[in-house]
């Protein structure tokens, strides 16, 4: 019997498969499709201090092997998430959650972290400093090592829960940012968020997306994710949640060999609502195929 469990900062997951924030709502929406308790964890919709309507439409552009989104962190705000969404999710999902938070200032990150710290359901706080679709926050913290470190320090100071910083690939050297947040007490890294991309409509001769650019995700970015996870694994001593174009059990194994302790599935949920279930069910057989008895033993195995 293959052991596909893994551990993140002392939290044992039955398996490493986690739906990525922004691709799985608040989780309960998928309970109509299958028993979501099979998931290793859930990273729920990115939450900000205030409610956000999001960016103007169109927000999505289809691409070969992926899509561009410019959602703009649409969410009902931290009060409603904590008081309504998470209690509703608790009826369906009984395991520790990953709370994905975003901000436009250090105070907003602090507020969201404090609110999530008080929620028993939350096991890990995932701090998004990598959203490419908003101005004055998100990615502007994630592309500068000092700014990234200041977010890590701020969040670290207001919670005892593990803090994972979600990094952008839109930088020259992602290891510099990873080392900076580790130095300020980050417990782990989530990576990679989307690559900045753009499509132009040949008929209108204008950008497809109202905001012009957006975050490119999907299978096309998988090799970039694999490369960056490999690099960051060598640069830091904290666990990595890997993501970027994952759509199969083989992809999960590959990112774990690169250095991921767990793996998030993002864009594939939009194509196939059963994607995470399919991957979890396929993992034992895939492990057997590659001679793996205990999945966690292979973390960083490619180094
Ligand atoms: C969005 O809501 O714009 C996507 C979130 C992200 O890319 O971090």
XYZ file of C-alpha atoms and ligand atoms in Angstrom:
311
model
C 0.000 0.000 0.000
C 1.569 3.280 -1.137
C 1.715 6.081 1.452
C 0.734 9.319 -0.325
C 0.529 11.477 2.801
C 2.735 14.518 3.313
C 3.345 17.167 5.969
C 3.370 20.966 5.892
C 4.795 22.647 8.998
C 3.639 19.814 11.244
C 0.207 19.538 9.621
C -0.285 16.078 8.181
C -2.124 15.952 4.841
C -3.684 12.669 3.636
C -2.284 13.507 0.223
C -0.390 16.457 -1.316
C -3.207 17.649 -3.605
C -4.674 21.083 -2.818
C -6.935 23.169 -5.072
C -5.253 26.524 -5.667
C -6.760 29.778 -4.492
C -9.013 31.442 -7.036
C -9.848 28.229 -8.865
C -12.053 26.511 -6.266
C -14.203 29.256 -4.731
C -14.608 28.714 -1.001
C -14.595 24.961 -1.568
C -18.207 24.118 -0.727
C -19.209 24.907 -4.336
C -17.482 21.634 -5.302
C -19.236 19.534 -2.643
C -22.008 18.853 -5.161
C -19.486 17.053 -7.370
C -17.697 14.828 -4.815
C -16.762 14.471 -1.146
C -14.248 17.294 -0.835
C -12.826 15.715 2.341
C -10.588 13.644 0.090
C -8.533 16.800 -0.625
C -5.207 17.272 1.148
C -6.342 20.803 1.989
C -8.095 23.714 0.250
C -6.591 27.124 -0.457
C -9.726 29.225 -0.585
C -10.458 32.367 -2.605
C -7.986 35.172 -1.972
C -9.372 37.410 0.738
C -8.786 41.133 1.229
C -9.631 43.513 4.054
C -12.490 45.101 2.098
C -14.979 43.504 -0.316
C -13.823 43.741 -3.939
C -15.951 43.645 -7.074
C -12.896 42.817 -9.195
C -11.715 44.110 -12.558
C -13.862 45.131 -15.532
C -14.754 42.382 -18.023
C -13.572 40.648 -20.165
C -11.289 39.137 -17.533
C -10.369 35.873 -19.217
C -8.479 35.148 -22.440
C -8.069 31.598 -23.689
C -4.604 30.527 -24.837
C -2.920 27.411 -26.120
C -2.432 25.140 -23.091
C -3.659 27.731 -20.609
C -5.564 30.937 -19.979
C -4.999 34.498 -18.894
C -7.072 35.882 -16.012
C -7.455 39.369 -14.682
C -10.038 38.779 -11.984
C -8.709 41.472 -9.681
C -9.116 39.695 -6.352
C -12.917 39.666 -6.374
C -14.070 38.541 -2.920
C -16.617 39.519 -0.263
C -14.019 40.882 2.215
C -12.492 39.312 5.284
C -15.448 39.892 7.649
C -17.885 38.044 5.418
C -15.355 35.306 4.630
C -14.720 34.647 8.321
C -18.333 34.989 9.470
C -20.203 33.388 6.556
C -18.079 31.575 3.971
C -15.858 29.600 6.346
C -18.685 28.491 8.694
C -20.566 27.272 5.595
C -17.489 25.426 4.338
C -17.148 23.805 7.795
C -20.342 21.857 7.089
C -18.591 20.103 4.192
C -14.869 20.103 4.941
C -13.333 18.972 8.232
C -9.575 19.366 7.646
C -7.247 22.355 8.181
C -7.609 25.014 5.475
C -5.136 27.296 3.766
C -6.280 30.905 4.088
C -5.068 32.910 1.090
C -4.852 36.618 1.938
C -3.952 39.678 -0.145
C -3.451 43.334 0.644
C -2.720 46.793 -0.679
C -0.750 47.863 2.397
C 1.022 46.229 5.324
C -1.951 47.167 7.527
C -4.332 45.250 5.269
C -2.143 42.134 5.318
C -1.964 42.485 9.095
C -5.724 42.806 9.480
C -6.452 39.778 7.294
C -3.814 37.691 9.084
C -5.208 38.636 12.500
C -8.727 37.657 11.419
C -7.554 34.338 9.958
C -5.434 33.641 13.028
C -8.634 33.571 15.080
C -10.290 30.938 12.866
C -9.776 27.364 14.127
C -10.416 25.900 10.669
C -7.368 27.710 9.268
C -4.183 25.639 9.419
C -1.890 27.766 7.272
C -1.960 31.412 6.184
C -0.871 31.782 2.552
C 0.126 35.362 1.851
C -0.330 36.409 -1.751
C 2.297 38.985 -2.723
C 2.068 38.022 -6.364
C -1.278 39.044 -7.881
C -0.485 40.733 -11.227
C -4.000 42.141 -11.664
C -4.206 44.972 -9.141
C -2.422 48.275 -8.719
C -0.604 49.346 -5.573
C -0.556 45.931 -3.882
C -0.162 42.278 -4.789
C 2.757 41.839 -7.150
C 4.338 45.163 -6.211
C 5.250 43.555 -2.854
C 6.425 40.359 -4.511
C 8.904 41.776 -7.007
C 11.085 43.525 -4.444
C 12.951 41.540 -1.800
C 12.731 44.247 0.886
C 8.991 44.760 0.328
C 8.366 41.000 0.329
C 10.331 40.686 3.561
C 8.282 43.464 5.180
C 5.029 41.606 4.422
C 6.459 38.359 5.821
C 7.605 40.147 8.974
C 4.260 41.912 9.450
C 2.159 38.764 9.072
C 4.590 36.695 11.148
C 4.208 39.171 14.017
C 0.426 38.693 14.360
C -0.075 34.935 14.084
C 1.224 31.678 15.492
C -0.088 29.778 12.498
C 2.380 28.756 9.770
C 2.875 31.580 7.257
C 3.518 30.647 3.612
C 4.395 33.436 1.189
C 3.048 33.037 -2.363
C 5.684 34.177 -4.837
C 5.483 35.572 -8.343
C 7.545 34.163 -11.209
C 7.688 37.659 -12.742
C 11.134 38.415 -11.302
C 14.724 37.990 -12.414
C 15.794 35.910 -9.404
C 13.044 34.242 -7.398
C 15.570 32.789 -4.941
C 16.386 36.309 -3.700
C 12.740 36.884 -2.766
C 12.448 33.407 -1.214
C 15.515 33.952 0.954
C 14.254 37.397 2.025
C 10.917 36.071 3.297
C 12.566 33.076 4.979
C 14.851 35.486 6.848
C 11.775 37.295 8.242
C 10.210 34.124 9.605
C 8.154 32.697 6.739
C 7.407 29.034 7.446
C 7.044 28.081 3.804
C 6.791 29.225 0.203
C 3.891 28.796 -2.251
C 4.962 29.027 -5.855
C 4.445 29.906 -8.638
C 1.656 32.391 -9.203
C 0.815 33.363 -12.782
C 3.103 34.771 -15.471
C 2.157 38.203 -16.793
C 0.641 37.721 -20.256
C -1.494 39.367 -22.936
C -3.610 38.506 -25.978
C -4.781 40.835 -28.765
C -8.034 40.324 -30.668
C -7.176 40.400 -34.358
C -10.622 41.634 -35.374
C -10.848 44.551 -32.938
C -7.040 44.968 -32.871
C -7.338 45.662 -29.144
C -6.297 43.668 -26.049
C -8.752 40.839 -25.283
C -8.714 41.618 -21.576
C -10.220 44.914 -20.396
C -7.255 45.427 -18.067
C -4.996 44.699 -21.084
C -2.742 42.210 -19.270
C -3.311 39.380 -16.845
C -1.861 36.272 -15.245
C -1.128 33.327 -17.522
C -1.605 29.874 -16.013
C -2.201 26.330 -17.176
C -0.082 23.442 -18.450
C 2.108 25.731 -20.600
C 3.757 27.191 -17.474
C 4.535 23.816 -15.866
C 8.219 23.713 -16.924
C 8.718 27.238 -15.542
C 7.185 26.181 -12.217
C 9.341 23.067 -12.106
C 12.511 25.067 -12.763
C 11.727 27.717 -10.153
C 10.728 25.195 -7.466
C 13.994 23.372 -8.125
C 15.932 26.635 -7.686
C 14.098 27.743 -4.544
C 14.460 24.293 -2.933
C 18.226 24.791 -3.154
C 18.030 28.328 -1.750
C 15.869 27.906 1.391
C 15.269 25.458 4.232
C 11.492 25.835 4.473
C 8.845 23.724 2.711
C 7.450 24.604 -0.696
C 3.880 24.212 -1.922
C 4.416 23.838 -5.656
C 1.953 24.850 -8.358
C 1.818 25.941 -11.978
C 0.009 24.002 -14.677
C -0.432 20.757 -12.735
C -2.995 18.427 -14.302
C -1.912 14.858 -13.523
C -0.477 12.582 -10.849
C 2.773 12.503 -12.853
C 2.935 16.322 -12.614
C 2.526 16.102 -8.824
C 5.390 13.621 -8.594
C 7.573 15.797 -10.834
C 7.073 18.932 -8.712
C 7.764 16.920 -5.551
C 11.011 15.648 -7.064
C 11.876 19.294 -7.795
C 11.299 20.136 -4.124
C 7.595 20.614 -3.378
C 6.178 19.102 -0.181
C 2.620 19.529 -1.463
C 1.120 20.590 -4.772
C -1.725 22.911 -5.724
C -3.909 22.394 -8.770
C -5.202 25.614 -10.326
C -6.325 26.192 -13.913
C -7.183 22.521 -14.395
C -10.101 22.926 -11.937
C -11.648 25.328 -14.452
C -11.416 22.713 -17.197
C -12.411 19.715 -15.111
C -14.147 20.177 -11.731
C -13.036 16.634 -10.846
C -9.353 17.387 -11.535
C -8.170 17.146 -7.908
C -10.211 13.989 -7.279
C -8.873 12.384 -10.462
C -5.284 13.216 -9.495
C -5.668 11.921 -5.920
C -7.164 8.669 -7.187
C -4.389 8.272 -9.775
C -1.529 8.955 -7.354
C -1.118 5.473 -5.782
C -0.876 3.790 -9.175
C 1.500 6.453 -10.488
C 3.712 5.964 -7.411
C 3.768 2.212 -7.994
C 4.709 2.792 -11.622
C 7.791 4.773 -10.545
C 8.732 2.506 -7.628
C 7.674 4.978 -4.927
C 6.431 3.432 -1.649
C 6.235 6.642 0.377
C 5.534 9.807 -1.601
C 7.080 12.183 0.933
C 10.404 10.381 0.564
C 10.820 11.827 -2.927
C 10.604 15.508 -1.934
C 13.622 17.180 -3.529
C 14.717 13.813 -4.908
C 15.890 15.335 -8.191
C 18.692 17.260 -6.468
C -6.919 37.636 -9.308
O -7.872 37.615 -8.528
O -6.711 38.590 -10.063
C -5.976 36.476 -9.360
C -5.198 36.339 -8.115
C -3.736 36.202 -8.336
O -3.288 36.029 -9.466
O -2.994 36.246 -7.364
